[in-house]
Coordinates of C-alpha atoms and ligand atoms in Angstrom, one line a residue:
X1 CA -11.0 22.0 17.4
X2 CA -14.5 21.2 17.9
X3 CA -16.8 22.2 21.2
X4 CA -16.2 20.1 23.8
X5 CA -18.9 17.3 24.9
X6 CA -19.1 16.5 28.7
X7 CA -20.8 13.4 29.9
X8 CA -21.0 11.6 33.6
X9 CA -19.9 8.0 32.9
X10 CA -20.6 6.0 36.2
X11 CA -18.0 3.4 35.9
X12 CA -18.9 -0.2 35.0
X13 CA -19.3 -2.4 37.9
X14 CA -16.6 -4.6 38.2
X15 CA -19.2 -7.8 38.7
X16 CA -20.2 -7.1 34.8
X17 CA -16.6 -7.2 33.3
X18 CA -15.2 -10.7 32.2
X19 CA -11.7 -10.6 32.2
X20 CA -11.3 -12.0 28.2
X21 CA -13.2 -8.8 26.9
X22 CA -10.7 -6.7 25.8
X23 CA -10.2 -2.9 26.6
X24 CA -12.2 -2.7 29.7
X25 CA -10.6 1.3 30.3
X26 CA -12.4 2.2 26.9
X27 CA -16.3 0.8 28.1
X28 CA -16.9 4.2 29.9
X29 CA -16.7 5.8 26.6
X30 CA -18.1 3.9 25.0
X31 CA -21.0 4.1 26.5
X32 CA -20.4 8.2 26.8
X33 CA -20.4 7.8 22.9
X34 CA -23.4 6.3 22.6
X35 CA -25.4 8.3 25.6
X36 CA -24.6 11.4 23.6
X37 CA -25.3 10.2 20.4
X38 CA -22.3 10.1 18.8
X39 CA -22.6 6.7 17.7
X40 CA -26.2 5.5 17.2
X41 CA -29.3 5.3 14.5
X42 CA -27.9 8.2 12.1
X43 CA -24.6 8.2 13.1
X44 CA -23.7 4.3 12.6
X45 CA -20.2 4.3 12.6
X46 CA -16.7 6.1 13.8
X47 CA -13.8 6.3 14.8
X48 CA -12.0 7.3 18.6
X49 CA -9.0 8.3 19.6
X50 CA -7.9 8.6 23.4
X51 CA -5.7 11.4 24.0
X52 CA -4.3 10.5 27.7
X53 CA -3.3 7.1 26.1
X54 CA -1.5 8.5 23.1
X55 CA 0.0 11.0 25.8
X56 CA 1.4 8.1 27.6
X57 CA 2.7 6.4 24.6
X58 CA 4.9 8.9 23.4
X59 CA 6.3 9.0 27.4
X60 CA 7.0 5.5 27.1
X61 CA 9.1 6.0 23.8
X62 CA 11.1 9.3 25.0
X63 CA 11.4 7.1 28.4
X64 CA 13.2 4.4 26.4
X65 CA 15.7 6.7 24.5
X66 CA 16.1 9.2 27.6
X67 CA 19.8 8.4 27.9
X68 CA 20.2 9.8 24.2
X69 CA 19.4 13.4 24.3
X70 CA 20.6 13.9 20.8
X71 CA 17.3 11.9 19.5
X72 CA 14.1 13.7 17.5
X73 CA 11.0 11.4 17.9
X74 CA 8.9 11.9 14.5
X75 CA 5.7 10.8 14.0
X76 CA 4.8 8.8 11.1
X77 CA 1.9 10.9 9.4
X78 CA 0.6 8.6 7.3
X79 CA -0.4 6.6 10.8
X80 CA -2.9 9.2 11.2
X81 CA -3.2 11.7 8.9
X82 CA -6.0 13.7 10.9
X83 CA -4.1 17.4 11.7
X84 CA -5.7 17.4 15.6
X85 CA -4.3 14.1 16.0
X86 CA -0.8 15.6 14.8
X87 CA -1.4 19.0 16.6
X88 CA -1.8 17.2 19.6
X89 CA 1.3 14.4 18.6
X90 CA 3.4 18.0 18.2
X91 CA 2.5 19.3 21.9
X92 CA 4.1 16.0 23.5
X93 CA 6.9 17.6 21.6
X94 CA 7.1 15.2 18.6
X95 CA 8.7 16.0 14.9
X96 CA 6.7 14.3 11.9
X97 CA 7.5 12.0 9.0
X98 CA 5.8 13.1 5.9
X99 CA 5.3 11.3 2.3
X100 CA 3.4 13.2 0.4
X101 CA 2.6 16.7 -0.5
X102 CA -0.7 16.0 1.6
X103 CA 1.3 14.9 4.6
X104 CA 3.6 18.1 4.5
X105 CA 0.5 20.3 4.5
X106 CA -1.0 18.5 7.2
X107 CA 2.1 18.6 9.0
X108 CA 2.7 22.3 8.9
X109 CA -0.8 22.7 9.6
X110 CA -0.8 20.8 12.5
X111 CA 2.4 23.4 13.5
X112 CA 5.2 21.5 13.8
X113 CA 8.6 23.5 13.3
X114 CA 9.9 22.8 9.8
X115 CA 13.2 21.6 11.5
X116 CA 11.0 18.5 13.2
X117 CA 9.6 17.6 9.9
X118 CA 11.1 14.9 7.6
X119 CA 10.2 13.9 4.3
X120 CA 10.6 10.8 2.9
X121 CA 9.1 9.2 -0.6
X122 CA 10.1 7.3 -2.9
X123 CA 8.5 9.5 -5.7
X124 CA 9.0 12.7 -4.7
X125 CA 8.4 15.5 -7.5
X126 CA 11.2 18.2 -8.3
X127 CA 7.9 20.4 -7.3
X128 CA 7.7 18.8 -3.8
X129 CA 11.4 18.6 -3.7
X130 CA 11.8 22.6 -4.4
X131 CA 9.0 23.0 -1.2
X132 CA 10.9 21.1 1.3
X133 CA 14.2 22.9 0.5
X134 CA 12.2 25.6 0.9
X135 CA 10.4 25.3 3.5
X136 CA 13.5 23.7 5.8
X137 CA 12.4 20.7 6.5
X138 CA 14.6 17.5 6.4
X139 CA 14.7 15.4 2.8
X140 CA 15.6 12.2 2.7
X141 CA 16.5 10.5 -0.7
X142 CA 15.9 8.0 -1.7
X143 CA 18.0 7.3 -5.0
X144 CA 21.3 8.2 -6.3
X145 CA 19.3 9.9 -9.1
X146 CA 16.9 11.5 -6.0
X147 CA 20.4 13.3 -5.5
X148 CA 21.1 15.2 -8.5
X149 CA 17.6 16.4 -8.5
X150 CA 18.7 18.0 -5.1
X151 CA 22.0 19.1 -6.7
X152 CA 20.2 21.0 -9.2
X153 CA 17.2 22.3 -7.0
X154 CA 19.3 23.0 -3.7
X155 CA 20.0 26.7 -2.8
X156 CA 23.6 27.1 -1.0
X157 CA 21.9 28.5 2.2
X158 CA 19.1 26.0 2.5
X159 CA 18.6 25.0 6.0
X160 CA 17.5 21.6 5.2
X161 CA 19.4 18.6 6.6
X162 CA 19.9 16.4 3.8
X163 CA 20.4 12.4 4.1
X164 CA 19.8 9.5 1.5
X165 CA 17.9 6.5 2.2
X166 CA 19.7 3.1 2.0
X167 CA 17.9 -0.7 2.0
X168 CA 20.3 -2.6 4.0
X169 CA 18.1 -5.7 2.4
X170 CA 18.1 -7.8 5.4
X171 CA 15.2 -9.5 4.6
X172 CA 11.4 -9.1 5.2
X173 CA 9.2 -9.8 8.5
X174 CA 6.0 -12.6 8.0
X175 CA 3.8 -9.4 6.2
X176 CA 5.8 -9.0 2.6
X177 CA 3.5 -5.7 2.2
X178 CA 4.9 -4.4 5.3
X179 CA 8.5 -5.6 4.8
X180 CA 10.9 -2.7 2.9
X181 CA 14.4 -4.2 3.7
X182 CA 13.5 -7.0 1.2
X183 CA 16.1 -7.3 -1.7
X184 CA 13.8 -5.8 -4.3
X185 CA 12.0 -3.7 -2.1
X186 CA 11.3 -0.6 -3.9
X187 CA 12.7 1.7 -1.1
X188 CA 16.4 3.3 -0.9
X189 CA 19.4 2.4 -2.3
X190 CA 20.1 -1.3 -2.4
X191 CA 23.5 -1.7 -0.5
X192 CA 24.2 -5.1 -1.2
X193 CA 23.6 -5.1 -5.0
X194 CA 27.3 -4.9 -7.0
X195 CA 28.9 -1.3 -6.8
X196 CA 26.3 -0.1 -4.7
X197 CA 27.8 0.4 -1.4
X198 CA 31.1 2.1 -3.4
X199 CA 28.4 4.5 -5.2
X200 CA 26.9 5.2 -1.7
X201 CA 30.3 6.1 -0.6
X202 CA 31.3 8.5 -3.2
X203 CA 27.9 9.8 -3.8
X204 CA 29.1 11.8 0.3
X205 CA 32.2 12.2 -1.1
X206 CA 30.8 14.8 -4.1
X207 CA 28.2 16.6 -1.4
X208 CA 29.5 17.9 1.7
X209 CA 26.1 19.0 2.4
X210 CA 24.7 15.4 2.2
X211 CA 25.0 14.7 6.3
X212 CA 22.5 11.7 7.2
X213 CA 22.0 7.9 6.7
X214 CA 18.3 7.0 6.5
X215 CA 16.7 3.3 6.8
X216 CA 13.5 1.6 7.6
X217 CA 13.7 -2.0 7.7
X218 CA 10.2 -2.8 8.1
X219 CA 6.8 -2.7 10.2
X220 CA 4.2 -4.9 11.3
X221 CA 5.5 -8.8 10.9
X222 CA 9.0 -7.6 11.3
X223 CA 11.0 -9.0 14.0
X224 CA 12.8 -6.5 16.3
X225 CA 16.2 -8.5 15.9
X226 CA 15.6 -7.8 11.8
X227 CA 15.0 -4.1 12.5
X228 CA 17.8 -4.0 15.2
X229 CA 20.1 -5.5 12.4
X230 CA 19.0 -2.9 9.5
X231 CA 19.9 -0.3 11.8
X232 CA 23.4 -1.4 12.8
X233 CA 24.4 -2.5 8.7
X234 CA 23.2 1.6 8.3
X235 CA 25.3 2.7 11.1
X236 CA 28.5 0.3 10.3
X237 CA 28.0 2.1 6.7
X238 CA 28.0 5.9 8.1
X239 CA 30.9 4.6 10.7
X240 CA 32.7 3.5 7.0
X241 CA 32.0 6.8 5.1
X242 CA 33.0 9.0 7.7
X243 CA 36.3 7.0 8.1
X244 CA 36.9 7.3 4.0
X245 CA 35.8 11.1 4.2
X246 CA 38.3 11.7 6.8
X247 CA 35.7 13.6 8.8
X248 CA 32.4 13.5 10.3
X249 CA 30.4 14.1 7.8
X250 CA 27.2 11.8 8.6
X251 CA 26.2 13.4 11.8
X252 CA 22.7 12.2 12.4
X253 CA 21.0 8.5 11.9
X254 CA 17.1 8.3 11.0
X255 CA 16.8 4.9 12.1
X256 CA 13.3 4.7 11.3
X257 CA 10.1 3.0 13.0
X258 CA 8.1 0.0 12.3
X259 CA 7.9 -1.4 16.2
X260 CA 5.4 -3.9 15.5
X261 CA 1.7 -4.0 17.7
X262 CA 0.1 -6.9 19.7
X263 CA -3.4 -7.1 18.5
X264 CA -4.0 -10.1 20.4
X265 CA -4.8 -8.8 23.6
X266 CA -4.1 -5.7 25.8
X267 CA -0.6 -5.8 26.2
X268 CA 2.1 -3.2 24.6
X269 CA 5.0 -5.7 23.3
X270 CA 7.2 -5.3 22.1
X271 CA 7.9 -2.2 24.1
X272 CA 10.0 0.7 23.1
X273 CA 12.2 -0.4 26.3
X274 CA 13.0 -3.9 24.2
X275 CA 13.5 -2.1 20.9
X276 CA 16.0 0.2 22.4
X277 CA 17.7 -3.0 24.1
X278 CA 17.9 -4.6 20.6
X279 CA 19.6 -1.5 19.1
X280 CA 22.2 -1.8 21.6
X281 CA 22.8 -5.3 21.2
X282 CA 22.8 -5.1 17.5
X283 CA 24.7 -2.0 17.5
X284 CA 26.3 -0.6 20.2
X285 CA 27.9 2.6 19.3
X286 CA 24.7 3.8 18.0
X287 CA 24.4 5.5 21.5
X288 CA 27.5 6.9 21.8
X289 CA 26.7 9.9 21.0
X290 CA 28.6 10.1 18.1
X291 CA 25.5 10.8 16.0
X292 CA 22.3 12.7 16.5
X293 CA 19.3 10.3 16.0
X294 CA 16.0 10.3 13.9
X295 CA 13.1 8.0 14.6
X296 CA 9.8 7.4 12.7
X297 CA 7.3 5.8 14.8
X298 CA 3.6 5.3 13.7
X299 CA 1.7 2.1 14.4
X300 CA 2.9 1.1 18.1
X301 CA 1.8 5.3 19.2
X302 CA -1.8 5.5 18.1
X303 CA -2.8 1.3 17.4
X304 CA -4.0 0.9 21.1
X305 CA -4.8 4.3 21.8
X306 CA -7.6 3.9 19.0
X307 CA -10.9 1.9 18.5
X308 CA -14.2 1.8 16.1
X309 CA -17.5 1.7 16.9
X310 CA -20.1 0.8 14.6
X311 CA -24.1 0.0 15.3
X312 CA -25.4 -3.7 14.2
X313 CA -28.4 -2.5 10.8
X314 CA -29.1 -6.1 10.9
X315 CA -28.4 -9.7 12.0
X316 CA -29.1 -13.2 9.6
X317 CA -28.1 -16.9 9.2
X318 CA -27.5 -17.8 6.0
X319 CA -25.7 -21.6 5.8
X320 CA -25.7 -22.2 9.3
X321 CA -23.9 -19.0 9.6
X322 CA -25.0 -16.0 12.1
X323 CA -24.0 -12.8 10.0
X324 CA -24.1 -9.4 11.9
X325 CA -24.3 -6.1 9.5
X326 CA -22.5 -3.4 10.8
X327 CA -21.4 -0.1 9.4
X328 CA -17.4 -1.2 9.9
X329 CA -16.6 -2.5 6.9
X330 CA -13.6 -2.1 4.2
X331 CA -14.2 1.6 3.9
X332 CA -12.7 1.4 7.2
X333 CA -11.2 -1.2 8.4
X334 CA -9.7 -2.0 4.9
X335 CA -6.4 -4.0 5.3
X336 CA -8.3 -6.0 7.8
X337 CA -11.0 -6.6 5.2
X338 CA -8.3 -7.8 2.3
X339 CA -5.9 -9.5 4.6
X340 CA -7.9 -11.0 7.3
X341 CA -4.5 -13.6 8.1
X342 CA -2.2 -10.6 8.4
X343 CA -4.1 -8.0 10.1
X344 CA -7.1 -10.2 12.4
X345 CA -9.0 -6.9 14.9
X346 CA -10.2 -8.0 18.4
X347 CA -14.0 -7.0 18.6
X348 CA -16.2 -6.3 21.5
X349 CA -20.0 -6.7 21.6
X350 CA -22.1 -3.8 23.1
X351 CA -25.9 -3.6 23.9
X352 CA -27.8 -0.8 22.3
X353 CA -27.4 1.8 26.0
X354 CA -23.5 1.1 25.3
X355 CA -22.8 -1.1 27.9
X356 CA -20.9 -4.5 27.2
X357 CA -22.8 -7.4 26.2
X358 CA -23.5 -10.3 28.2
X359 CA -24.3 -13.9 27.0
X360 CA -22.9 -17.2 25.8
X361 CA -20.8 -17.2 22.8
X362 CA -22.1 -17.3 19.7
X363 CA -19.8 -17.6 16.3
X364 CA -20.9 -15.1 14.2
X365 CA -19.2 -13.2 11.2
X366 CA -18.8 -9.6 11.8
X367 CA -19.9 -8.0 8.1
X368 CA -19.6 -4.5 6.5
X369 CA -21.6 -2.5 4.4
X370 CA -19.6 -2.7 1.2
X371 CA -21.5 -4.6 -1.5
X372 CA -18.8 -7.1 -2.1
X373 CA -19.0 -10.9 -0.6
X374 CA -15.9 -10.4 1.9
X375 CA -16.6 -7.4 3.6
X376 CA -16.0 -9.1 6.7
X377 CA -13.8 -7.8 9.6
X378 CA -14.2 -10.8 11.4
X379 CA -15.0 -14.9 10.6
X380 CA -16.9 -16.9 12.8
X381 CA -16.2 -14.8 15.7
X382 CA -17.3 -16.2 19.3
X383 CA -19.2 -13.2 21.0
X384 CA -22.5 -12.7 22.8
X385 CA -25.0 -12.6 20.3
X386 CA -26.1 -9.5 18.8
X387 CA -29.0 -8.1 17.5
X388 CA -30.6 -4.7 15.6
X389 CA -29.0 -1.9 17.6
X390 CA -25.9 -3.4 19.4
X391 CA -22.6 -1.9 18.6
X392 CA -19.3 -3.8 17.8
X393 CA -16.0 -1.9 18.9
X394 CA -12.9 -2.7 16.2
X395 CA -10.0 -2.7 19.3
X396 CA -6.5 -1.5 18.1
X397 CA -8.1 0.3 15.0
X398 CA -6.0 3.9 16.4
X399 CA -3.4 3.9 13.5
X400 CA -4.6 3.3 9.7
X401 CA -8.1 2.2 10.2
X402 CA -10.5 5.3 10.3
X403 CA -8.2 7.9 9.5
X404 CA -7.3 6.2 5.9
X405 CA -10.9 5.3 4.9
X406 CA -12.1 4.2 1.4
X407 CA -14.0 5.6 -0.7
X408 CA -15.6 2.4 -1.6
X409 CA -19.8 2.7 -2.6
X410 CA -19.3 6.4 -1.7
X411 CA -19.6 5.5 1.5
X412 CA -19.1 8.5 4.1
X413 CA -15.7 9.0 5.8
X414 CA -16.3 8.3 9.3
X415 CA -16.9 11.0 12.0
X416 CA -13.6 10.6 14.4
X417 CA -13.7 11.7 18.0
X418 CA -10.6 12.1 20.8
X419 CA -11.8 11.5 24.0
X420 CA -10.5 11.7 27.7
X421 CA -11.7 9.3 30.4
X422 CA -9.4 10.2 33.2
X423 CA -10.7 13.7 33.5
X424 CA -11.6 14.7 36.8
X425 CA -15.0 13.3 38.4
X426 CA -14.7 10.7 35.9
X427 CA -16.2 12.6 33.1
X428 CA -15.1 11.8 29.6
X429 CA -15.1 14.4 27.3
X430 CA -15.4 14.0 23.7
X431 CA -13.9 16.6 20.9
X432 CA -14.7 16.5 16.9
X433 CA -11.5 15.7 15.2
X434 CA -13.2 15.0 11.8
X435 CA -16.7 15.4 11.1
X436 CA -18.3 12.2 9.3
X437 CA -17.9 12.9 5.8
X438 CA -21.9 14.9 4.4
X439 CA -23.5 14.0 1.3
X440 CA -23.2 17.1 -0.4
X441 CA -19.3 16.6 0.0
X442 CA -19.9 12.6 -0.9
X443 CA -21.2 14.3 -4.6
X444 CA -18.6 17.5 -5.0
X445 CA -15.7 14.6 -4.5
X446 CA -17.5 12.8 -7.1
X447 CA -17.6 15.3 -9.9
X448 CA -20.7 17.4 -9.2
X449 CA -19.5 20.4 -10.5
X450 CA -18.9 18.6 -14.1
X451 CA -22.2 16.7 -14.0
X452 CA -22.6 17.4 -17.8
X453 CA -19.0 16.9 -19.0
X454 CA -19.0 13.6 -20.7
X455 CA -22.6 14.4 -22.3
X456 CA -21.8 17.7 -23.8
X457 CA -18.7 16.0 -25.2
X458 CA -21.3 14.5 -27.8
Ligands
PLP501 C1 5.3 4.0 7.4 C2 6.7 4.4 7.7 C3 7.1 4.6 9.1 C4 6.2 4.2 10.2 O1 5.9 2.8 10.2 P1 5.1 2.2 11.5 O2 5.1 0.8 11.2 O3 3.7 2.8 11.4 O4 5.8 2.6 12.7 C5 8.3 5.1 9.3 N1 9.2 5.4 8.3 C6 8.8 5.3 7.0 C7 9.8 5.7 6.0 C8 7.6 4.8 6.7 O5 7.3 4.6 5.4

């Protein structure tokens, strides 16, 4: 996984830290990154990932659900599709939630035991459905018509645990793009349209090996008494099937993830603790042990354990307006980019050694190097002022920032590191998770090999 990179960080003195910066326990690498050139004049821009605090997140969330030993804690790939990140989410002894072909590569890449891995999509290919079977990992579907493509494809000794995806449409959180228990949302099986719930019903009835109820209400934006009360309309509906079945049938719930993340300041709230409190209050048989339990978490374990860094190229006014040019733009910090409302990023200011920035704020807006007008991560954004050389840190960025990057002006994927800080002697120690993407890969993505197939056409 990369050679290891040691560095001495002498800690900041406490005199120099202001209490509003944000993520003090990430300035000592910071500056590592920078001392040992992992972020500087050629390499302008990536992405970190700090392995102790991803470590501790997944405690916190087994912590919370430690009186339900029946539970298996996936990991939402698509979070952060980067296979060390997933090797390393697997040793905490996580399962993974896959949707995509991609995702179920990376997944058994990264060596997670088919029986951890889940697979959910809403477009899943009789291809992709026929590997999964295969391969033993968990498929949930996510239509009626999902279903007879399993009936058809599904080998009597298949180890697979089967379940079908339902929207209990309880209604969306303040992001619509994030919200999937909406009443057209385009995931699972619409309970409360007419006949549904019946169909549901009857759709177990005709497959005894159909065992599990699957729901995710929702993400970012959601409130957790809205995802507390998607979870207990699924489990009321398993408790109902099982009682028309006559038996147990539904033994296990994947309840999902979604816990939304703070990105206003360092605090972890909601915490898993409060989530698991909700559940109970919303539904409180779902501990009883009646049923084995799924969960899909990806935001809330890598957000905070994650940051950018990217050098300033340039600084202007233009209007009145101080503009800083960084390399963090949309190719990486792309929702931010297109929603700034929905999805604002704290940023820190760093001096050109990698040491914080002092100075009287300053609005400035914090641009990327996308040639489009609002490739801005941040507007008018009160920091010290910055010049040629400084750095700006992205805080929260762990989860769908740099490991989703866009392709935008063939711009490079950024380079991602995982880091420790609490390593003895107060070293930090880097590791390559990704290198930054090369320009000779930058031109074979882009049709090298076919450089004459349009002209030869005629
Ligand atoms: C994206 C997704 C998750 C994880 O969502 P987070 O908000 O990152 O926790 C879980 N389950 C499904 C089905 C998803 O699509």
């Amino acid at each position: 996984m990369g050679a290891a990179i040691t560095e001495s960080a002498r800690t900041t003195p406490s005199a120099s830290v202001t209490p509003r910066r944000p993520a003090v326990r990430f300035d000592a690498a910071i500056r590592a990154a920078v001392r040992q050139g992992l972020l500087g004049e050629s390499r302008p821009v990536a992405g970190f990932v700090d392995t102790d605090g991803v470590r501790s997140s997944v405690a916190a969330l087994r912590e919370a659900f430690a009186h339900s030993p029946g539970v298996l804690h996936t990991f939402a790939a698509k979070a952060s599709s980067l296979v060390p990140v997933l090797r390393l989410l697997a040793d905490c002894g996580m399962g993974c939630e896959v949707a995509s072909p991609g995702e179920l590569r990376l997944a058994v890449e990264a060596g997670f035991a088919p029986g951890t891995i889940v697979l959910d999509s809403p477009a899943k290919t009789r291809e992709e459905i026929r590997l999964a079977l295969a391969l033993g990992v968990a498929v949930n579907a996510d239509s009626l018509d999902e279903l007879h493509r399993i009936d058809a494809l599904r080998n009597r000794d298949s180890a697979a645990v089967l379940g079908l995806r339902v929207n209990p449409q309880v209604g969306g959180g303040s992001i619509g793009a994030m919200s999937t228990a909406t009443d057209t949302s385009k995931f699972g099986v619409a309970l409360r349209d007419p006949g549904a719930r019946e169909a549901v019903v009857r759709a177990f009835e005709a497959r005894p090996w159909l065992t599990r109820l699957h729901a995710h209400v929702g993400s970012q934006g959601c409130p957790l008494e809205l995802i507390a009360a998607g979870v207990a309309r699924t489990y009321e509906l398993a408790e109902e099937i099982n009682e028309r079945l006559g038996t147990r049938r539904i033994t296990s719930l994947d309840i999902g993830g979604g816990l939304p993340v703070n990105f206003t300041d360092d605090t972890t709230h909601p915490t898993y603790a409060a989530y698991v409190d909700a559940l109970t209050a919303a539904a409180p048989g779902l501990f009883s042990g009646r049923y084995a339990l799924v969960t899909e978490f990806g935001r809330s374990l890598l957000a905070k354990n994650g940051f950018i860094g990217a050098r300033v190229e340039y600084t202007k006014d233009a209007g009145g307006r101080r503009i800083a040019l960084t390399h963090a733009g949309a190719q990486t910090a792309t929702r931010t980019v297109f929603m700034p409302g929905s999805w604002p990023l704290r940023i820190g200011a760093f001096a050109a050694d990698g040491t914080p920035k002092e100075g009287p704020p300053l609005a400035q807006d914090i641009a990327g190097p996308c040639c489009f007008a609002g490739d801005v991560v941040a507007h008018g954004r009160e920091l010290p002022e910055l010049a040629e050389g400084d750095f700006v840190v992205l805080y929260d960025t762990g989860a769908y920032y740099f490991s989703t990057p866009w392709a935008y002006n063939s711009l490079p994927r950024p380079a991602v590191y995982g880091f420790r800080s609490s390593a003895p002697e107060g070293e930090v120690v880097f590791a390559t998770v990704r290198e930054a993407q090369t320009m000779d890969a930058i031109a074979a993505e882009s049709g090298l090999a076919y450089a004459d197939a349009l002209t030869v056409l005629g």
